[in-house]
Amino acid sequence: MSVVVLVSGRGSNMQALLDAGIPVSAVISNRAGARALEIAAKRGIATAVVEHRSFPTREAFDAALAAEVERYQPRLVVLAGFMRILGAAFVARFAGRMMNIHPSLLPAFPGLDTHERALAAGVKVHGCTVHFVTADLDHGPIVVQAVVPVLPGDDPDRLAARVLAQEHIVFARAVNWFLEDRLVIEKGRVSVKGNDAQLVIADLP
Ligand code: GAR
């Protein structure tokens, strides 16, 4: 029944999952100093560090990470601000049971610096996406998206904060759907049994 959460830093999405009552059995970080670890430990959740820098190759890191994840026999692996690219073997091992949250409306702006890039592109809407993880970085089947406006005077921090507030809402929703066995993936598209809304439109002026 459990969920294992992979993190690299601040941990606000992980915290939102905990606040929503998601049954998290462990939080694993690739960075020892991650604040997410502190938050999880304070709540009595098992934590572990698998430092990517301690491994000579991506494959070796991925294998050690997979072994740590498997200790908890999770139903779902959740990437909550996990900033390492996972190799094909890791992704295949957890295919259909690994989700990521990304701070853009995919397929726009995969990768890093999404808020800066959205502002530079002059888009009028931005947002976040929860998707299943596939070997194609930031391109797996989309579970839910939240849309926010880009407002005059926005800078990357203001825009990021507006998006992050929505991340905290839709991530828990997506994880709950999965745990309730309500997600169906067909031809790369995800639907929710019961037709709950897979789109949130927030903060329109
Ligand atoms: C979040 O905005 C998340 O969407 C993003 O990192 C931030 C982590 O914040 N993830 C990615 O960019 C993954 N490609 P958090 O540690 O406070 O949840």
mmCIF file with all atom_site columns, C-alpha atoms and ligand atoms in Angstrom:
data_model
loop_
_atom_site.group_PDB
_atom_site.id
_atom_site.type_symbol
_atom_site.label_atom_id
_atom_site.label_alt_id
_atom_site.label_comp_id
_atom_site.label_asym_id
_atom_site.label_entity_id
_atom_site.label_seq_id
_atom_site.pdbx_PDB_ins_code
_atom_site.Cartn_x
_atom_site.Cartn_y
_atom_site.Cartn_z
_atom_site.occupancy
_atom_site.B_iso_or_equiv
_atom_site.pdbx_formal_charge
_atom_site.auth_seq_id
_atom_site.auth_comp_id
_atom_site.auth_asym_id
_atom_site.auth_atom_id
_atom_site.pdbx_PDB_model_num
ATOM   1   C CA . MET A 1 1   ? 0.000   0.000  0.000   1.00 0.00 ? 1   MET A CA 1
ATOM   2   C CA . SER A 1 2   ? 2.932   2.306  0.553   1.00 0.00 ? 2   SER A CA 1
ATOM   3   C CA . VAL A 1 3   ? 4.545   5.113  -1.378  1.00 0.00 ? 3   VAL A CA 1
ATOM   4   C CA . VAL A 1 4   ? 8.264   5.859  -1.554  1.00 0.00 ? 4   VAL A CA 1
ATOM   5   C CA . VAL A 1 5   ? 9.136   9.485  -2.265  1.00 0.00 ? 5   VAL A CA 1
ATOM   6   C CA . LEU A 1 6   ? 12.398  10.484 -3.978  1.00 0.00 ? 6   LEU A CA 1
ATOM   7   C CA . VAL A 1 7   ? 13.636  14.008 -3.274  1.00 0.00 ? 7   VAL A CA 1
ATOM   8   C CA . SER A 1 8   ? 16.673  16.226 -3.808  1.00 0.00 ? 8   SER A CA 1
ATOM   9   C CA . GLY A 1 9   ? 15.976  19.443 -1.928  1.00 0.00 ? 9   GLY A CA 1
ATOM   10  C CA . ARG A 1 10  ? 13.409  21.619 -0.215  1.00 0.00 ? 10  ARG A CA 1
ATOM   11  C CA . GLY A 1 11  ? 10.641  19.038 0.077   1.00 0.00 ? 11  GLY A CA 1
ATOM   12  C CA . SER A 1 12  ? 7.533   21.194 -0.113  1.00 0.00 ? 12  SER A CA 1
ATOM   13  C CA . ASN A 1 13  ? 5.792   18.753 -2.464  1.00 0.00 ? 13  ASN A CA 1
ATOM   14  C CA . MET A 1 14  ? 6.715   15.830 -0.220  1.00 0.00 ? 14  MET A CA 1
ATOM   15  C CA . GLN A 1 15  ? 5.308   17.781 2.719   1.00 0.00 ? 15  GLN A CA 1
ATOM   16  C CA . ALA A 1 16  ? 2.081   18.414 0.811   1.00 0.00 ? 16  ALA A CA 1
ATOM   17  C CA . LEU A 1 17  ? 1.746   14.673 0.195   1.00 0.00 ? 17  LEU A CA 1
ATOM   18  C CA . LEU A 1 18  ? 2.229   13.978 3.906   1.00 0.00 ? 18  LEU A CA 1
ATOM   19  C CA . ASP A 1 19  ? -0.264  16.709 4.831   1.00 0.00 ? 19  ASP A CA 1
ATOM   20  C CA . ALA A 1 20  ? -2.786  15.101 2.487   1.00 0.00 ? 20  ALA A CA 1
ATOM   21  C CA . GLY A 1 21  ? -2.439  11.806 4.354   1.00 0.00 ? 21  GLY A CA 1
ATOM   22  C CA . ILE A 1 22  ? -0.612  9.875  1.625   1.00 0.00 ? 22  ILE A CA 1
ATOM   23  C CA . PRO A 1 23  ? 0.862   6.704  3.211   1.00 0.00 ? 23  PRO A CA 1
ATOM   24  C CA . VAL A 1 24  ? 4.570   7.397  2.704   1.00 0.00 ? 24  VAL A CA 1
ATOM   25  C CA . SER A 1 25  ? 6.826   4.633  4.001   1.00 0.00 ? 25  SER A CA 1
ATOM   26  C CA . ALA A 1 26  ? 10.168  6.220  3.125   1.00 0.00 ? 26  ALA A CA 1
ATOM   27  C CA . VAL A 1 27  ? 11.767  9.354  1.727   1.00 0.00 ? 27  VAL A CA 1
ATOM   28  C CA . ILE A 1 28  ? 15.011  8.846  -0.178  1.00 0.00 ? 28  ILE A CA 1
ATOM   29  C CA . SER A 1 29  ? 17.335  11.645 -1.283  1.00 0.00 ? 29  SER A CA 1
ATOM   30  C CA . ASN A 1 30  ? 20.326  11.756 -3.605  1.00 0.00 ? 30  ASN A CA 1
ATOM   31  C CA . ARG A 1 31  ? 21.676  14.674 -1.550  1.00 0.00 ? 31  ARG A CA 1
ATOM   32  C CA . ALA A 1 32  ? 22.577  14.343 2.121   1.00 0.00 ? 32  ALA A CA 1
ATOM   33  C CA . GLY A 1 33  ? 21.669  17.915 3.061   1.00 0.00 ? 33  GLY A CA 1
ATOM   34  C CA . ALA A 1 34  ? 18.173  17.919 1.578   1.00 0.00 ? 34  ALA A CA 1
ATOM   35  C CA . ARG A 1 35  ? 15.692  19.759 3.798   1.00 0.00 ? 35  ARG A CA 1
ATOM   36  C CA . ALA A 1 36  ? 13.067  17.212 2.780   1.00 0.00 ? 36  ALA A CA 1
ATOM   37  C CA . LEU A 1 37  ? 14.899  14.612 4.862   1.00 0.00 ? 37  LEU A CA 1
ATOM   38  C CA . GLU A 1 38  ? 14.626  16.767 7.980   1.00 0.00 ? 38  GLU A CA 1
ATOM   39  C CA . ILE A 1 39  ? 10.911  17.299 7.486   1.00 0.00 ? 39  ILE A CA 1
ATOM   40  C CA . ALA A 1 40  ? 10.289  13.584 6.949   1.00 0.00 ? 40  ALA A CA 1
ATOM   41  C CA . ALA A 1 41  ? 12.415  12.510 9.909   1.00 0.00 ? 41  ALA A CA 1
ATOM   42  C CA . LYS A 1 42  ? 10.557  14.925 12.196  1.00 0.00 ? 42  LYS A CA 1
ATOM   43  C CA . ARG A 1 43  ? 7.368   13.174 11.188  1.00 0.00 ? 43  ARG A CA 1
ATOM   44  C CA . GLY A 1 44  ? 8.823   9.783  12.026  1.00 0.00 ? 44  GLY A CA 1
ATOM   45  C CA . ILE A 1 45  ? 9.147   8.641  8.409   1.00 0.00 ? 45  ILE A CA 1
ATOM   46  C CA . ALA A 1 46  ? 12.092  6.468  7.397   1.00 0.00 ? 46  ALA A CA 1
ATOM   47  C CA . THR A 1 47  ? 14.720  8.365  5.421   1.00 0.00 ? 47  THR A CA 1
ATOM   48  C CA . ALA A 1 48  ? 17.723  7.296  3.402   1.00 0.00 ? 48  ALA A CA 1
ATOM   49  C CA . VAL A 1 49  ? 20.427  8.941  1.328   1.00 0.00 ? 49  VAL A CA 1
ATOM   50  C CA . VAL A 1 50  ? 21.835  7.432  -1.837  1.00 0.00 ? 50  VAL A CA 1
ATOM   51  C CA . GLU A 1 51  ? 24.432  10.005 -2.895  1.00 0.00 ? 51  GLU A CA 1
ATOM   52  C CA . HIS A 1 52  ? 24.798  10.029 -6.661  1.00 0.00 ? 52  HIS A CA 1
ATOM   53  C CA . ARG A 1 53  ? 28.356  11.357 -6.272  1.00 0.00 ? 53  ARG A CA 1
ATOM   54  C CA . SER A 1 54  ? 29.437  8.185  -4.465  1.00 0.00 ? 54  SER A CA 1
ATOM   55  C CA . PHE A 1 55  ? 28.895  6.069  -7.577  1.00 0.00 ? 55  PHE A CA 1
ATOM   56  C CA . PRO A 1 56  ? 31.174  5.852  -10.585 1.00 0.00 ? 56  PRO A CA 1
ATOM   57  C CA . THR A 1 57  ? 28.374  5.558  -13.144 1.00 0.00 ? 57  THR A CA 1
ATOM   58  C CA . ARG A 1 58  ? 24.720  6.433  -13.546 1.00 0.00 ? 58  ARG A CA 1
ATOM   59  C CA . GLU A 1 59  ? 23.941  2.701  -13.774 1.00 0.00 ? 59  GLU A CA 1
ATOM   60  C CA . ALA A 1 60  ? 25.623  2.014  -10.421 1.00 0.00 ? 60  ALA A CA 1
ATOM   61  C CA . PHE A 1 61  ? 23.734  4.881  -8.763  1.00 0.00 ? 61  PHE A CA 1
ATOM   62  C CA . ASP A 1 62  ? 20.434  3.738  -10.271 1.00 0.00 ? 62  ASP A CA 1
ATOM   63  C CA . ALA A 1 63  ? 21.010  0.152  -9.077  1.00 0.00 ? 63  ALA A CA 1
ATOM   64  C CA . ALA A 1 64  ? 21.757  1.288  -5.512  1.00 0.00 ? 64  ALA A CA 1
ATOM   65  C CA . LEU A 1 65  ? 18.737  3.589  -5.541  1.00 0.00 ? 65  LEU A CA 1
ATOM   66  C CA . ALA A 1 66  ? 16.479  0.808  -6.855  1.00 0.00 ? 66  ALA A CA 1
ATOM   67  C CA . ALA A 1 67  ? 17.709  -1.537 -4.132  1.00 0.00 ? 67  ALA A CA 1
ATOM   68  C CA . GLU A 1 68  ? 16.908  1.061  -1.466  1.00 0.00 ? 68  GLU A CA 1
ATOM   69  C CA . VAL A 1 69  ? 13.462  1.690  -2.941  1.00 0.00 ? 69  VAL A CA 1
ATOM   70  C CA . GLU A 1 70  ? 12.708  -2.050 -3.141  1.00 0.00 ? 70  GLU A CA 1
ATOM   71  C CA . ARG A 1 71  ? 13.349  -2.446 0.580   1.00 0.00 ? 71  ARG A CA 1
ATOM   72  C CA . TYR A 1 72  ? 9.952   -0.804 1.092   1.00 0.00 ? 72  TYR A CA 1
ATOM   73  C CA . GLN A 1 73  ? 8.092   -2.765 -1.599  1.00 0.00 ? 73  GLN A CA 1
ATOM   74  C CA . PRO A 1 74  ? 6.193   0.359  -2.664  1.00 0.00 ? 74  PRO A CA 1
ATOM   75  C CA . ARG A 1 75  ? 3.085   0.353  -4.793  1.00 0.00 ? 75  ARG A CA 1
ATOM   76  C CA . LEU A 1 76  ? 4.095   3.734  -6.153  1.00 0.00 ? 76  LEU A CA 1
ATOM   77  C CA . VAL A 1 77  ? 7.360   5.659  -6.446  1.00 0.00 ? 77  VAL A CA 1
ATOM   78  C CA . VAL A 1 78  ? 6.908   9.424  -6.432  1.00 0.00 ? 78  VAL A CA 1
ATOM   79  C CA . LEU A 1 79  ? 9.494   11.933 -7.669  1.00 0.00 ? 79  LEU A CA 1
ATOM   80  C CA . ALA A 1 80  ? 8.938   15.118 -5.659  1.00 0.00 ? 80  ALA A CA 1
ATOM   81  C CA . GLY A 1 81  ? 11.637  17.536 -6.723  1.00 0.00 ? 81  GLY A CA 1
ATOM   82  C CA . PHE A 1 82  ? 14.032  14.702 -7.526  1.00 0.00 ? 82  PHE A CA 1
ATOM   83  C CA . MET A 1 83  ? 16.620  16.322 -9.752  1.00 0.00 ? 83  MET A CA 1
ATOM   84  C CA . ARG A 1 84  ? 18.534  13.357 -11.219 1.00 0.00 ? 84  ARG A CA 1
ATOM   85  C CA . ILE A 1 85  ? 17.753  11.757 -14.551 1.00 0.00 ? 85  ILE A CA 1
ATOM   86  C CA . LEU A 1 86  ? 16.961  8.069  -14.049 1.00 0.00 ? 86  LEU A CA 1
ATOM   87  C CA . GLY A 1 87  ? 18.252  5.549  -16.561 1.00 0.00 ? 87  GLY A CA 1
ATOM   88  C CA . ALA A 1 88  ? 16.175  3.233  -18.729 1.00 0.00 ? 88  ALA A CA 1
ATOM   89  C CA . ALA A 1 89  ? 16.626  0.194  -16.470 1.00 0.00 ? 89  ALA A CA 1
ATOM   90  C CA . PHE A 1 90  ? 15.371  2.048  -13.398 1.00 0.00 ? 90  PHE A CA 1
ATOM   91  C CA . VAL A 1 91  ? 12.428  3.476  -15.324 1.00 0.00 ? 91  VAL A CA 1
ATOM   92  C CA . ALA A 1 92  ? 11.522  0.050  -16.754 1.00 0.00 ? 92  ALA A CA 1
ATOM   93  C CA . ARG A 1 93  ? 11.648  -1.537 -13.320 1.00 0.00 ? 93  ARG A CA 1
ATOM   94  C CA . PHE A 1 94  ? 9.027   0.877  -11.983 1.00 0.00 ? 94  PHE A CA 1
ATOM   95  C CA . ALA A 1 95  ? 7.069   1.346  -15.219 1.00 0.00 ? 95  ALA A CA 1
ATOM   96  C CA . GLY A 1 96  ? 3.449   2.308  -14.641 1.00 0.00 ? 96  GLY A CA 1
ATOM   97  C CA . ARG A 1 97  ? 4.069   2.894  -10.946 1.00 0.00 ? 97  ARG A CA 1
ATOM   98  C CA . MET A 1 98  ? 6.324   5.945  -10.898 1.00 0.00 ? 98  MET A CA 1
ATOM   99  C CA . MET A 1 99  ? 5.055   9.536  -11.061 1.00 0.00 ? 99  MET A CA 1
ATOM   100 C CA . ASN A 1 100 ? 6.813   12.884 -11.333 1.00 0.00 ? 100 ASN A CA 1
ATOM   101 C CA . ILE A 1 101 ? 5.725   16.467 -10.838 1.00 0.00 ? 101 ILE A CA 1
ATOM   102 C CA . HIS A 1 102 ? 7.147   18.996 -13.242 1.00 0.00 ? 102 HIS A CA 1
ATOM   103 C CA . PRO A 1 103 ? 6.801   22.792 -13.026 1.00 0.00 ? 103 PRO A CA 1
ATOM   104 C CA . SER A 1 104 ? 5.448   23.487 -16.511 1.00 0.00 ? 104 SER A CA 1
ATOM   105 C CA . LEU A 1 105 ? 2.560   22.571 -18.764 1.00 0.00 ? 105 LEU A CA 1
ATOM   106 C CA . LEU A 1 106 ? 4.234   19.663 -20.527 1.00 0.00 ? 106 LEU A CA 1
ATOM   107 C CA . PRO A 1 107 ? 5.153   19.117 -23.285 1.00 0.00 ? 107 PRO A CA 1
ATOM   108 C CA . ALA A 1 108 ? 6.183   22.798 -23.035 1.00 0.00 ? 108 ALA A CA 1
ATOM   109 C CA . PHE A 1 109 ? 9.402   23.469 -21.132 1.00 0.00 ? 109 PHE A CA 1
ATOM   110 C CA . PRO A 1 110 ? 10.769  20.076 -20.136 1.00 0.00 ? 110 PRO A CA 1
ATOM   111 C CA . GLY A 1 111 ? 14.043  20.226 -18.185 1.00 0.00 ? 111 GLY A CA 1
ATOM   112 C CA . LEU A 1 112 ? 15.295  23.043 -15.964 1.00 0.00 ? 112 LEU A CA 1
ATOM   113 C CA . ASP A 1 113 ? 14.535  26.748 -15.395 1.00 0.00 ? 113 ASP A CA 1
ATOM   114 C CA . THR A 1 114 ? 10.939  26.371 -16.515 1.00 0.00 ? 114 THR A CA 1
ATOM   115 C CA . HIS A 1 115 ? 9.685   29.635 -15.021 1.00 0.00 ? 115 HIS A CA 1
ATOM   116 C CA . GLU A 1 116 ? 12.467  31.723 -16.561 1.00 0.00 ? 116 GLU A CA 1
ATOM   117 C CA . ARG A 1 117 ? 11.854  30.059 -19.910 1.00 0.00 ? 117 ARG A CA 1
ATOM   118 C CA . ALA A 1 118 ? 8.092   30.562 -19.715 1.00 0.00 ? 118 ALA A CA 1
ATOM   119 C CA . LEU A 1 119 ? 8.582   34.283 -19.039 1.00 0.00 ? 119 LEU A CA 1
ATOM   120 C CA . ALA A 1 120 ? 11.150  34.570 -21.836 1.00 0.00 ? 120 ALA A CA 1
ATOM   121 C CA . ALA A 1 121 ? 8.738   32.884 -24.258 1.00 0.00 ? 121 ALA A CA 1
ATOM   122 C CA . GLY A 1 122 ? 5.968   35.319 -23.347 1.00 0.00 ? 122 GLY A CA 1
ATOM   123 C CA . VAL A 1 123 ? 3.392   32.595 -22.674 1.00 0.00 ? 123 VAL A CA 1
ATOM   124 C CA . LYS A 1 124 ? 0.194   33.830 -21.062 1.00 0.00 ? 124 LYS A CA 1
ATOM   125 C CA . VAL A 1 125 ? -0.480  30.635 -19.114 1.00 0.00 ? 125 VAL A CA 1
ATOM   126 C CA . HIS A 1 126 ? 1.914   28.400 -17.235 1.00 0.00 ? 126 HIS A CA 1
ATOM   127 C CA . GLY A 1 127 ? 1.476   25.651 -14.676 1.00 0.00 ? 127 GLY A CA 1
ATOM   128 C CA . CYS A 1 128 ? 2.496   22.190 -13.593 1.00 0.00 ? 128 CYS A CA 1
ATOM   129 C CA . THR A 1 129 ? 2.058   18.612 -14.698 1.00 0.00 ? 129 THR A CA 1
ATOM   130 C CA . VAL A 1 130 ? 1.913   15.296 -12.850 1.00 0.00 ? 130 VAL A CA 1
ATOM   131 C CA . HIS A 1 131 ? 2.873   12.476 -15.207 1.00 0.00 ? 131 HIS A CA 1
ATOM   132 C CA . PHE A 1 132 ? 3.941   8.861  -15.244 1.00 0.00 ? 132 PHE A CA 1
ATOM   133 C CA . VAL A 1 133 ? 7.671   8.532  -15.751 1.00 0.00 ? 133 VAL A CA 1
ATOM   134 C CA . THR A 1 134 ? 8.933   7.012  -18.984 1.00 0.00 ? 134 THR A CA 1
ATOM   135 C CA . ALA A 1 135 ? 12.424  6.830  -20.457 1.00 0.00 ? 135 ALA A CA 1
ATOM   136 C CA . ASP A 1 136 ? 11.617  9.997  -22.422 1.00 0.00 ? 136 ASP A CA 1
ATOM   137 C CA . LEU A 1 137 ? 12.521  12.773 -19.942 1.00 0.00 ? 137 LEU A CA 1
ATOM   138 C CA . ASP A 1 138 ? 9.500   14.820 -18.798 1.00 0.00 ? 138 ASP A CA 1
ATOM   139 C CA . HIS A 1 139 ? 7.255   13.267 -21.449 1.00 0.00 ? 139 HIS A CA 1
ATOM   140 C CA . GLY A 1 140 ? 5.275   10.431 -19.827 1.00 0.00 ? 140 GLY A CA 1
ATOM   141 C CA . PRO A 1 141 ? 1.470   10.026 -19.800 1.00 0.00 ? 141 PRO A CA 1
ATOM   142 C CA . ILE A 1 142 ? -0.142  13.080 -18.191 1.00 0.00 ? 142 ILE A CA 1
ATOM   143 C CA . VAL A 1 143 ? -2.288  12.466 -15.097 1.00 0.00 ? 143 VAL A CA 1
ATOM   144 C CA . VAL A 1 144 ? -3.282  16.027 -14.190 1.00 0.00 ? 144 VAL A CA 1
ATOM   145 C CA . GLN A 1 145 ? -2.312  19.592 -15.039 1.00 0.00 ? 145 GLN A CA 1
ATOM   146 C CA . ALA A 1 146 ? -2.903  22.890 -13.264 1.00 0.00 ? 146 ALA A CA 1
ATOM   147 C CA . VAL A 1 147 ? -2.914  26.136 -15.207 1.00 0.00 ? 147 VAL A CA 1
ATOM   148 C CA . VAL A 1 148 ? -2.073  29.554 -13.766 1.00 0.00 ? 148 VAL A CA 1
ATOM   149 C CA . PRO A 1 149 ? -1.936  32.933 -15.517 1.00 0.00 ? 149 PRO A CA 1
ATOM   150 C CA . VAL A 1 150 ? 1.322   34.712 -16.262 1.00 0.00 ? 150 VAL A CA 1
ATOM   151 C CA . LEU A 1 151 ? 0.725   38.250 -15.002 1.00 0.00 ? 151 LEU A CA 1
ATOM   152 C CA . PRO A 1 152 ? 2.315   41.565 -15.946 1.00 0.00 ? 152 PRO A CA 1
ATOM   153 C CA . GLY A 1 153 ? 5.243   42.245 -13.641 1.00 0.00 ? 153 GLY A CA 1
ATOM   154 C CA . ASP A 1 154 ? 5.879   38.560 -12.894 1.00 0.00 ? 154 ASP A CA 1
ATOM   155 C CA . ASP A 1 155 ? 9.429   37.494 -12.204 1.00 0.00 ? 155 ASP A CA 1
ATOM   156 C CA . PRO A 1 156 ? 10.526  33.852 -12.016 1.00 0.00 ? 156 PRO A CA 1
ATOM   157 C CA . ASP A 1 157 ? 10.060  33.737 -8.232  1.00 0.00 ? 157 ASP A CA 1
ATOM   158 C CA . ARG A 1 158 ? 6.525   35.125 -8.255  1.00 0.00 ? 158 ARG A CA 1
ATOM   159 C CA . LEU A 1 159 ? 5.538   32.827 -11.075 1.00 0.00 ? 159 LEU A CA 1
ATOM   160 C CA . ALA A 1 160 ? 7.172   29.840 -9.367  1.00 0.00 ? 160 ALA A CA 1
ATOM   161 C CA . ALA A 1 161 ? 5.250   30.527 -6.164  1.00 0.00 ? 161 ALA A CA 1
ATOM   162 C CA . ARG A 1 162 ? 1.953   30.682 -8.056  1.00 0.00 ? 162 ARG A CA 1
ATOM   163 C CA . VAL A 1 163 ? 2.721   27.359 -9.755  1.00 0.00 ? 163 VAL A CA 1
ATOM   164 C CA . LEU A 1 164 ? 4.007   25.713 -6.566  1.00 0.00 ? 164 LEU A CA 1
ATOM   165 C CA . ALA A 1 165 ? 0.742   26.376 -4.727  1.00 0.00 ? 165 ALA A CA 1
ATOM   166 C CA . GLN A 1 166 ? -1.002  24.345 -7.430  1.00 0.00 ? 166 GLN A CA 1
ATOM   167 C CA . GLU A 1 167 ? 1.656   21.610 -7.400  1.00 0.00 ? 167 GLU A CA 1
ATOM   168 C CA . HIS A 1 168 ? 0.819   20.995 -3.761  1.00 0.00 ? 168 HIS A CA 1
ATOM   169 C CA . ILE A 1 169 ? -2.844  20.464 -4.637  1.00 0.00 ? 169 ILE A CA 1
ATOM   170 C CA . VAL A 1 170 ? -2.682  18.346 -7.778  1.00 0.00 ? 170 VAL A CA 1
ATOM   171 C CA . PHE A 1 171 ? 0.154   16.025 -6.730  1.00 0.00 ? 171 PHE A CA 1
ATOM   172 C CA . ALA A 1 172 ? -1.756  14.571 -3.788  1.00 0.00 ? 172 ALA A CA 1
ATOM   173 C CA . ARG A 1 173 ? -4.835  14.280 -5.972  1.00 0.00 ? 173 ARG A CA 1
ATOM   174 C CA . ALA A 1 174 ? -2.926  12.271 -8.586  1.00 0.00 ? 174 ALA A CA 1
ATOM   175 C CA . VAL A 1 175 ? -1.288  10.008 -6.010  1.00 0.00 ? 175 VAL A CA 1
ATOM   176 C CA . ASN A 1 176 ? -4.652  9.331  -4.361  1.00 0.00 ? 176 ASN A CA 1
ATOM   177 C CA . TRP A 1 177 ? -6.164  8.372  -7.716  1.00 0.00 ? 177 TRP A CA 1
ATOM   178 C CA . PHE A 1 178 ? -3.355  5.902  -8.237  1.00 0.00 ? 178 PHE A CA 1
ATOM   179 C CA . LEU A 1 179 ? -3.724  4.382  -4.777  1.00 0.00 ? 179 LEU A CA 1
ATOM   180 C CA . GLU A 1 180 ? -7.470  4.080  -5.324  1.00 0.00 ? 180 GLU A CA 1
ATOM   181 C CA . ASP A 1 181 ? -6.768  2.135  -8.562  1.00 0.00 ? 181 ASP A CA 1
ATOM   182 C CA . ARG A 1 182 ? -8.621  4.734  -10.582 1.00 0.00 ? 182 ARG A CA 1
ATOM   183 C CA . LEU A 1 183 ? -6.031  5.588  -13.235 1.00 0.00 ? 183 LEU A CA 1
ATOM   184 C CA . VAL A 1 184 ? -6.223  3.979  -16.651 1.00 0.00 ? 184 VAL A CA 1
ATOM   185 C CA . ILE A 1 185 ? -3.401  4.438  -19.168 1.00 0.00 ? 185 ILE A CA 1
ATOM   186 C CA . GLU A 1 186 ? -4.405  3.759  -22.752 1.00 0.00 ? 186 GLU A CA 1
ATOM   187 C CA . LYS A 1 187 ? -2.274  4.628  -25.786 1.00 0.00 ? 187 LYS A CA 1
ATOM   188 C CA . GLY A 1 188 ? -0.202  6.988  -23.648 1.00 0.00 ? 188 GLY A CA 1
ATOM   189 C CA . ARG A 1 189 ? -3.229  8.854  -22.353 1.00 0.00 ? 189 ARG A CA 1
ATOM   190 C CA . VAL A 1 190 ? -4.468  8.762  -18.785 1.00 0.00 ? 190 VAL A CA 1
ATOM   191 C CA . SER A 1 191 ? -8.085  8.857  -17.672 1.00 0.00 ? 191 SER A CA 1
ATOM   192 C CA . VAL A 1 192 ? -9.591  8.689  -14.199 1.00 0.00 ? 192 VAL A CA 1
ATOM   193 C CA . LYS A 1 193 ? -12.374 6.263  -13.400 1.00 0.00 ? 193 LYS A CA 1
ATOM   194 C CA . GLY A 1 194 ? -15.262 8.396  -12.132 1.00 0.00 ? 194 GLY A CA 1
ATOM   195 C CA . ASN A 1 195 ? -14.240 11.282 -14.400 1.00 0.00 ? 195 ASN A CA 1
ATOM   196 C CA . ASP A 1 196 ? -12.685 13.537 -11.752 1.00 0.00 ? 196 ASP A CA 1
ATOM   197 C CA . ALA A 1 197 ? -11.256 16.676 -13.348 1.00 0.00 ? 197 ALA A CA 1
ATOM   198 C CA . GLN A 1 198 ? -7.697  16.234 -14.609 1.00 0.00 ? 198 GLN A CA 1
ATOM   199 C CA . LEU A 1 199 ? -7.388  19.981 -15.125 1.00 0.00 ? 199 LEU A CA 1
ATOM   200 C CA . VAL A 1 200 ? -7.275  22.782 -12.568 1.00 0.00 ? 200 VAL A CA 1
ATOM   201 C CA . ILE A 1 201 ? -7.487  26.390 -13.726 1.00 0.00 ? 201 ILE A CA 1
ATOM   202 C CA . ALA A 1 202 ? -6.314  28.582 -10.887 1.00 0.00 ? 202 ALA A CA 1
ATOM   203 C CA . ASP A 1 203 ? -5.959  32.249 -9.943  1.00 0.00 ? 203 ASP A CA 1
ATOM   204 C CA . LEU A 1 204 ? -7.317  33.755 -13.154 1.00 0.00 ? 204 LEU A CA 1
ATOM   205 C CA . PRO A 1 205 ? -7.392  37.546 -12.790 1.00 0.00 ? 205 PRO A CA 1
HETATM 206 C C1 . GAR B 2 .   ? 9.097   21.671 -7.681  1.00 0.00 ? 1   GAR B C1 1
HETATM 207 O O1 . GAR B 2 .   ? 8.698   22.874 -8.268  1.00 0.00 ? 1   GAR B O1 1
HETATM 208 C C2 . GAR B 2 .   ? 9.041   20.538 -8.686  1.00 0.00 ? 1   GAR B C2 1
HETATM 209 O O2 . GAR B 2 .   ? 7.977   20.662 -9.599  1.00 0.00 ? 1   GAR B O2 1
HETATM 210 C C3 . GAR B 2 .   ? 10.364  20.689 -9.373  1.00 0.00 ? 1   GAR B C3 1
HETATM 211 O O3 . GAR B 2 .   ? 11.274  21.004 -8.354  1.00 0.00 ? 1   GAR B O3 1
HETATM 212 C C4 . GAR B 2 .   ? 10.584  21.707 -7.323  1.00 0.00 ? 1   GAR B C4 1
HETATM 213 C C5 . GAR B 2 .   ? 10.868  20.987 -6.014  1.00 0.00 ? 1   GAR B C5 1
HETATM 214 O O4 . GAR B 2 .   ? 10.350  21.701 -4.936  1.00 0.00 ? 1   GAR B O4 1
HETATM 215 N N1 . GAR B 2 .   ? 10.716  19.495 -10.085 1.00 0.00 ? 1   GAR B N1 1
HETATM 216 C C6 . GAR B 2 .   ? 11.398  19.486 -11.209 1.00 0.00 ? 1   GAR B C6 1
HETATM 217 O O5 . GAR B 2 .   ? 11.813  20.485 -11.744 1.00 0.00 ? 1   GAR B O5 1
HETATM 218 C C7 . GAR B 2 .   ? 11.629  18.108 -11.796 1.00 0.00 ? 1   GAR B C7 1
HETATM 219 N N2 . GAR B 2 .   ? 12.033  18.189 -13.152 1.00 0.00 ? 1   GAR B N2 1
HETATM 220 P P1 . GAR B 2 .   ? 10.071  20.949 -3.564  1.00 0.00 ? 1   GAR B P1 1
HETATM 221 O O6 . GAR B 2 .   ? 11.364  20.239 -3.192  1.00 0.00 ? 1   GAR B O6 1
HETATM 222 O O7 . GAR B 2 .   ? 9.755   22.072 -2.605  1.00 0.00 ? 1   GAR B O7 1
HETATM 223 O O8 . GAR B 2 .   ? 8.929   19.985 -3.768  1.00 0.00 ? 1   GAR B O8 1
#
